[in-house]
């Protein structure tokens, strides 16, 4: 069966520091991969998606970037964090475009 | 672009009572439709999905949802709630014809269960 791993679970980082969140999927190949951010009372905002290695599409211009160095690995990064980057970050994968997504457990990022 | 509206931010239901959570969507055709549940500090778990066919779909944990094209709705129901159903519930849509990638989510409904 397929599983998705996301880490770390919580992270406290100072303003201006770099960020790297990692997500890996097991048990499937060539998944569609997504990074979402969740703010309280605002649902989920799609940040990036990827349909293949090295293929990244950004939905929202921001201080963040994403990379997909391997088929089942998706990384969310920032060179310099802002206070506004605080939130709950969720990685997800889906077997086909725009179909059901399966989520990791999320990372709670607090920028101080 | 598609959008999702969940009109109820909070809903309080007594344990053992029935539940209906509302979801309305905007899309030019019939979208893919989903309901997810999220416990505090956790990821989202898929409850059920609708792609086509029978408009009443069954999901996990005793949930069901009904797609009504005329009302652009996909309401979630459960005949008898349990205290463990207290959580945040999200409705989501996906575009079968492509265009925007990823799912579009509503803002969620927080379900509170009274003993």
Tab-separated table of C-alpha atoms in Angstrom:
chain	number	residue	atom	x	y	z
A	1	UNK	CA	0.000	0.000	0.000
A	2	UNK	CA	1.007	3.593	-0.482
A	3	UNK	CA	2.271	5.743	2.346
A	4	UNK	CA	3.406	9.319	2.594
A	5	UNK	CA	5.952	10.601	5.061
A	6	UNK	CA	6.434	14.224	5.963
A	7	UNK	CA	8.895	15.689	8.440
A	8	UNK	CA	9.517	17.304	10.769
A	9	UNK	CA	6.189	17.416	12.599
A	10	UNK	CA	6.938	20.741	14.267
A	11	UNK	CA	9.528	23.392	13.608
A	12	UNK	CA	10.344	26.720	15.220
A	13	UNK	CA	12.609	28.918	13.152
A	14	UNK	CA	13.847	32.506	13.517
A	15	UNK	CA	13.004	35.123	10.928
A	16	UNK	CA	15.574	35.157	8.141
A	17	UNK	CA	16.624	31.540	8.580
A	18	UNK	CA	16.365	28.946	5.794
A	19	UNK	CA	13.744	26.227	5.588
A	20	UNK	CA	13.646	22.722	4.222
A	21	UNK	CA	10.621	20.445	4.597
A	22	UNK	CA	10.746	17.014	3.064
A	23	UNK	CA	8.061	14.652	1.869
A	24	UNK	CA	8.425	11.147	0.443
A	25	UNK	CA	5.895	8.719	-0.961
A	26	UNK	CA	6.212	4.954	-0.934
A	27	UNK	CA	4.397	2.263	-2.822
A	28	UNK	CA	3.622	4.115	-6.031
A	29	UNK	CA	5.453	5.580	-8.982
A	30	UNK	CA	5.138	8.894	-10.804
A	31	UNK	CA	2.689	10.405	-8.329
A	32	UNK	CA	1.372	13.924	-8.614
A	33	UNK	CA	2.780	15.779	-5.617
A	34	UNK	CA	1.464	18.850	-3.824
A	35	UNK	CA	2.390	21.293	-1.075
A	36	UNK	CA	-0.506	23.021	0.663
A	37	UNK	CA	-0.501	25.569	3.456
A	38	UNK	CA	-3.295	25.743	5.963
A	39	UNK	CA	-4.060	28.876	7.965
A	40	UNK	CA	-6.652	28.864	10.715
A	41	UNK	CA	-10.147	29.392	9.345
A	42	UNK	CA	-8.942	29.715	5.769
A	43	UNK	CA	-8.924	26.206	4.424
A	44	UNK	CA	-6.040	24.892	2.373
A	45	UNK	CA	-4.063	26.941	-0.107
A	46	UNK	CA	-2.204	25.124	-2.864
A	47	UNK	CA	1.392	26.325	-3.003
A	48	UNK	CA	3.130	24.009	-5.490
A	49	UNK	CA	2.405	20.925	-7.501
A	50	UNK	CA	4.534	18.582	-9.531
A	51	UNK	CA	3.658	16.032	-12.184
A	52	UNK	CA	7.189	14.679	-12.572
A	53	UNK	CA	10.843	14.977	-11.628
A	54	UNK	CA	12.057	18.545	-11.965
A	55	UNK	CA	8.591	19.775	-12.980
A	56	UNK	CA	7.267	22.318	-10.509
A	57	UNK	CA	4.332	24.663	-10.879
A	58	UNK	CA	3.676	27.464	-8.442
A	59	UNK	CA	0.203	28.629	-7.611
A	60	UNK	CA	1.061	31.566	-5.410
A	61	UNK	CA	4.067	33.921	-5.679
A	62	UNK	CA	5.793	33.932	-2.335
A	63	UNK	CA	8.908	33.453	-0.336
A	64	UNK	CA	8.930	29.715	-0.867
A	65	UNK	CA	10.167	27.311	-3.520
A	66	UNK	CA	9.779	23.611	-4.186
A	67	UNK	CA	11.891	20.940	-5.800
A	68	UNK	CA	11.407	17.335	-6.851
A	69	UNK	CA	14.840	15.748	-7.102
A	70	UNK	CA	13.481	12.195	-7.225
A	71	UNK	CA	10.229	10.651	-8.391
A	72	UNK	CA	8.779	10.268	-4.904
A	73	UNK	CA	10.485	13.114	-3.083
A	74	UNK	CA	9.140	16.633	-2.779
A	75	UNK	CA	10.910	19.403	-0.899
A	76	UNK	CA	9.645	22.780	0.226
A	77	UNK	CA	12.315	25.409	0.825
A	78	UNK	CA	12.929	28.993	1.693
A	79	UNK	CA	16.157	30.974	1.771
A	80	UNK	CA	14.898	33.486	4.346
A	81	UNK	CA	11.758	32.894	6.366
A	82	UNK	CA	9.262	35.636	7.094
A	83	UNK	CA	6.856	35.830	10.010
A	84	UNK	CA	4.030	35.383	7.507
A	85	UNK	CA	5.419	31.961	6.545
A	86	UNK	CA	4.125	30.516	9.810
A	87	UNK	CA	1.428	27.921	9.307
A	88	UNK	CA	0.613	24.272	8.889
A	89	UNK	CA	2.200	22.761	5.788
A	90	UNK	CA	0.801	19.646	4.205
A	91	UNK	CA	2.293	17.445	1.540
A	92	UNK	CA	-0.023	15.298	-0.553
A	93	UNK	CA	0.073	12.922	-3.478
A	94	UNK	CA	-2.511	11.769	-5.983
A	95	UNK	CA	-2.470	8.945	-8.544
A	96	UNK	CA	-3.965	11.037	-11.333
A	97	UNK	CA	-4.427	14.685	-12.065
A	98	UNK	CA	-7.053	16.392	-9.900
A	99	UNK	CA	-8.285	13.180	-8.314
A	100	UNK	CA	-8.237	12.211	-4.656
A	101	UNK	CA	-5.215	13.411	-2.731
A	102	UNK	CA	-3.619	11.592	0.175
A	103	UNK	CA	-2.021	13.739	2.820
A	104	UNK	CA	0.940	13.523	5.116
A	105	UNK	CA	0.642	14.369	8.781
A	106	UNK	CA	1.733	17.952	8.279
A	107	UNK	CA	4.425	20.256	9.654
A	108	UNK	CA	3.582	23.020	12.080
A	109	UNK	CA	6.006	25.866	11.262
A	110	UNK	CA	6.339	28.786	13.633
A	111	UNK	CA	8.569	31.636	12.580
A	112	UNK	CA	9.680	33.763	15.528
B	1	UNK	CA	-11.787	28.497	-11.840
B	2	UNK	CA	-13.609	26.256	-9.421
B	3	UNK	CA	-14.616	27.275	-5.903
B	4	UNK	CA	-16.130	25.623	-2.850
B	5	UNK	CA	-18.375	27.090	-0.183
B	6	UNK	CA	-19.026	25.512	3.169
B	7	UNK	CA	-21.670	27.808	4.679
B	8	UNK	CA	-21.359	26.566	8.252
B	9	UNK	CA	-18.171	27.429	10.130
B	10	UNK	CA	-19.275	25.548	13.259
B	11	UNK	CA	-21.956	22.933	13.820
B	12	UNK	CA	-22.930	21.424	17.182
B	13	UNK	CA	-24.701	18.082	17.249
B	14	UNK	CA	-25.697	15.826	20.129
B	15	UNK	CA	-24.149	12.393	20.223
B	16	UNK	CA	-26.432	9.934	18.490
B	17	UNK	CA	-28.174	12.599	16.425
B	18	UNK	CA	-28.008	12.826	12.659
B	19	UNK	CA	-25.602	15.110	10.846
B	20	UNK	CA	-25.576	17.007	7.591
B	21	UNK	CA	-22.703	19.233	6.518
B	22	UNK	CA	-23.294	21.470	3.542
B	23	UNK	CA	-21.059	21.992	0.551
B	24	UNK	CA	-21.720	24.034	-2.582
B	25	UNK	CA	-19.360	24.280	-5.498
B	26	UNK	CA	-18.883	26.396	-8.567
B	27	UNK	CA	-17.571	24.740	-11.708
B	28	UNK	CA	-18.553	24.757	-15.351
B	29	UNK	CA	-19.293	21.058	-15.480
B	30	UNK	CA	-19.513	18.174	-13.037
B	31	UNK	CA	-16.350	18.227	-10.967
B	32	UNK	CA	-14.688	15.521	-8.978
B	33	UNK	CA	-15.970	15.919	-5.412
B	34	UNK	CA	-14.435	14.934	-2.107
B	35	UNK	CA	-14.944	15.120	1.618
B	36	UNK	CA	-12.038	15.040	4.047
B	37	UNK	CA	-11.808	14.964	7.836
B	38	UNK	CA	-9.020	16.481	9.905
B	39	UNK	CA	-8.318	15.932	13.600
B	40	UNK	CA	-6.358	18.656	15.418
B	41	UNK	CA	-2.725	18.806	14.372
B	42	UNK	CA	-3.141	16.008	11.857
B	43	UNK	CA	-3.266	15.626	8.120
B	44	UNK	CA	-6.474	15.210	6.139
B	45	UNK	CA	-8.131	11.834	5.714
B	46	UNK	CA	-10.302	11.090	2.711
B	47	UNK	CA	-13.862	10.154	3.710
B	48	UNK	CA	-15.411	9.674	0.274
B	49	UNK	CA	-15.261	10.747	-3.338
B	50	UNK	CA	-17.557	11.228	-6.298
B	51	UNK	CA	-16.448	11.024	-9.908
B	52	UNK	CA	-19.573	9.999	-11.793
B	53	UNK	CA	-22.491	7.574	-11.708
B	54	UNK	CA	-24.631	6.946	-8.632
B	55	UNK	CA	-25.150	10.288	-6.937
B	56	UNK	CA	-25.238	8.792	-3.444
B	57	UNK	CA	-21.781	7.689	-2.390
B	58	UNK	CA	-20.765	5.763	0.672
B	59	UNK	CA	-17.577	6.444	2.546
B	60	UNK	CA	-15.658	5.330	5.545
B	61	UNK	CA	-16.769	5.716	9.176
B	62	UNK	CA	-20.457	5.507	8.240
B	63	UNK	CA	-20.509	8.723	6.200
B	64	UNK	CA	-22.323	9.242	2.921
B	65	UNK	CA	-22.727	12.163	0.559
B	66	UNK	CA	-25.190	13.035	-2.160
B	67	UNK	CA	-24.335	14.888	-5.336
B	68	UNK	CA	-27.128	17.167	-6.552
B	69	UNK	CA	-26.301	18.712	-9.887
B	70	UNK	CA	-29.294	21.076	-9.872
B	71	UNK	CA	-28.151	22.565	-6.571
B	72	UNK	CA	-24.390	22.336	-7.191
B	73	UNK	CA	-24.177	20.632	-3.840
B	74	UNK	CA	-22.412	17.685	-2.288
B	75	UNK	CA	-23.656	17.447	1.297
B	76	UNK	CA	-22.150	15.042	3.792
B	77	UNK	CA	-24.425	13.028	6.073
B	78	UNK	CA	-24.243	10.562	8.908
B	79	UNK	CA	-27.301	9.017	10.565
B	80	UNK	CA	-25.868	8.881	14.081
B	81	UNK	CA	-22.748	10.723	15.207
B	82	UNK	CA	-20.249	9.527	17.763
B	83	UNK	CA	-18.053	11.645	20.006
B	84	UNK	CA	-15.065	10.562	17.922
B	85	UNK	CA	-16.564	12.362	14.902
B	86	UNK	CA	-15.658	15.728	16.413
B	87	UNK	CA	-13.205	17.219	13.913
B	88	UNK	CA	-12.827	19.650	11.028
B	89	UNK	CA	-14.485	18.630	7.770
B	90	UNK	CA	-13.449	19.876	4.360
B	91	UNK	CA	-15.222	19.635	1.048
B	92	UNK	CA	-13.029	19.763	-2.067
B	93	UNK	CA	-13.385	19.779	-5.844
B	94	UNK	CA	-11.091	18.755	-8.646
B	95	UNK	CA	-11.337	19.660	-12.328
B	96	UNK	CA	-11.758	16.578	-14.564
B	97	UNK	CA	-11.009	18.548	-17.687
B	98	UNK	CA	-7.666	19.773	-16.465
B	99	UNK	CA	-6.947	23.435	-16.152
B	100	UNK	CA	-6.094	24.176	-12.566
B	101	UNK	CA	-4.165	21.400	-10.895
B	102	UNK	CA	-4.731	20.163	-7.409
B	103	UNK	CA	-7.913	20.239	-5.385
B	104	UNK	CA	-9.747	23.371	-4.310
B	105	UNK	CA	-10.917	23.228	-0.720
B	106	UNK	CA	-13.662	24.920	1.232
B	107	UNK	CA	-12.761	26.678	4.456
B	108	UNK	CA	-14.030	23.835	6.554
B	109	UNK	CA	-16.779	23.115	9.071
B	110	UNK	CA	-15.847	22.510	12.680
B	111	UNK	CA	-18.031	19.773	14.144
B	112	UNK	CA	-18.665	19.770	17.885
B	113	UNK	CA	-20.343	16.793	19.523
B	114	UNK	CA	-22.364	17.364	22.680
B	115	UNK	CA	-22.664	14.441	25.123
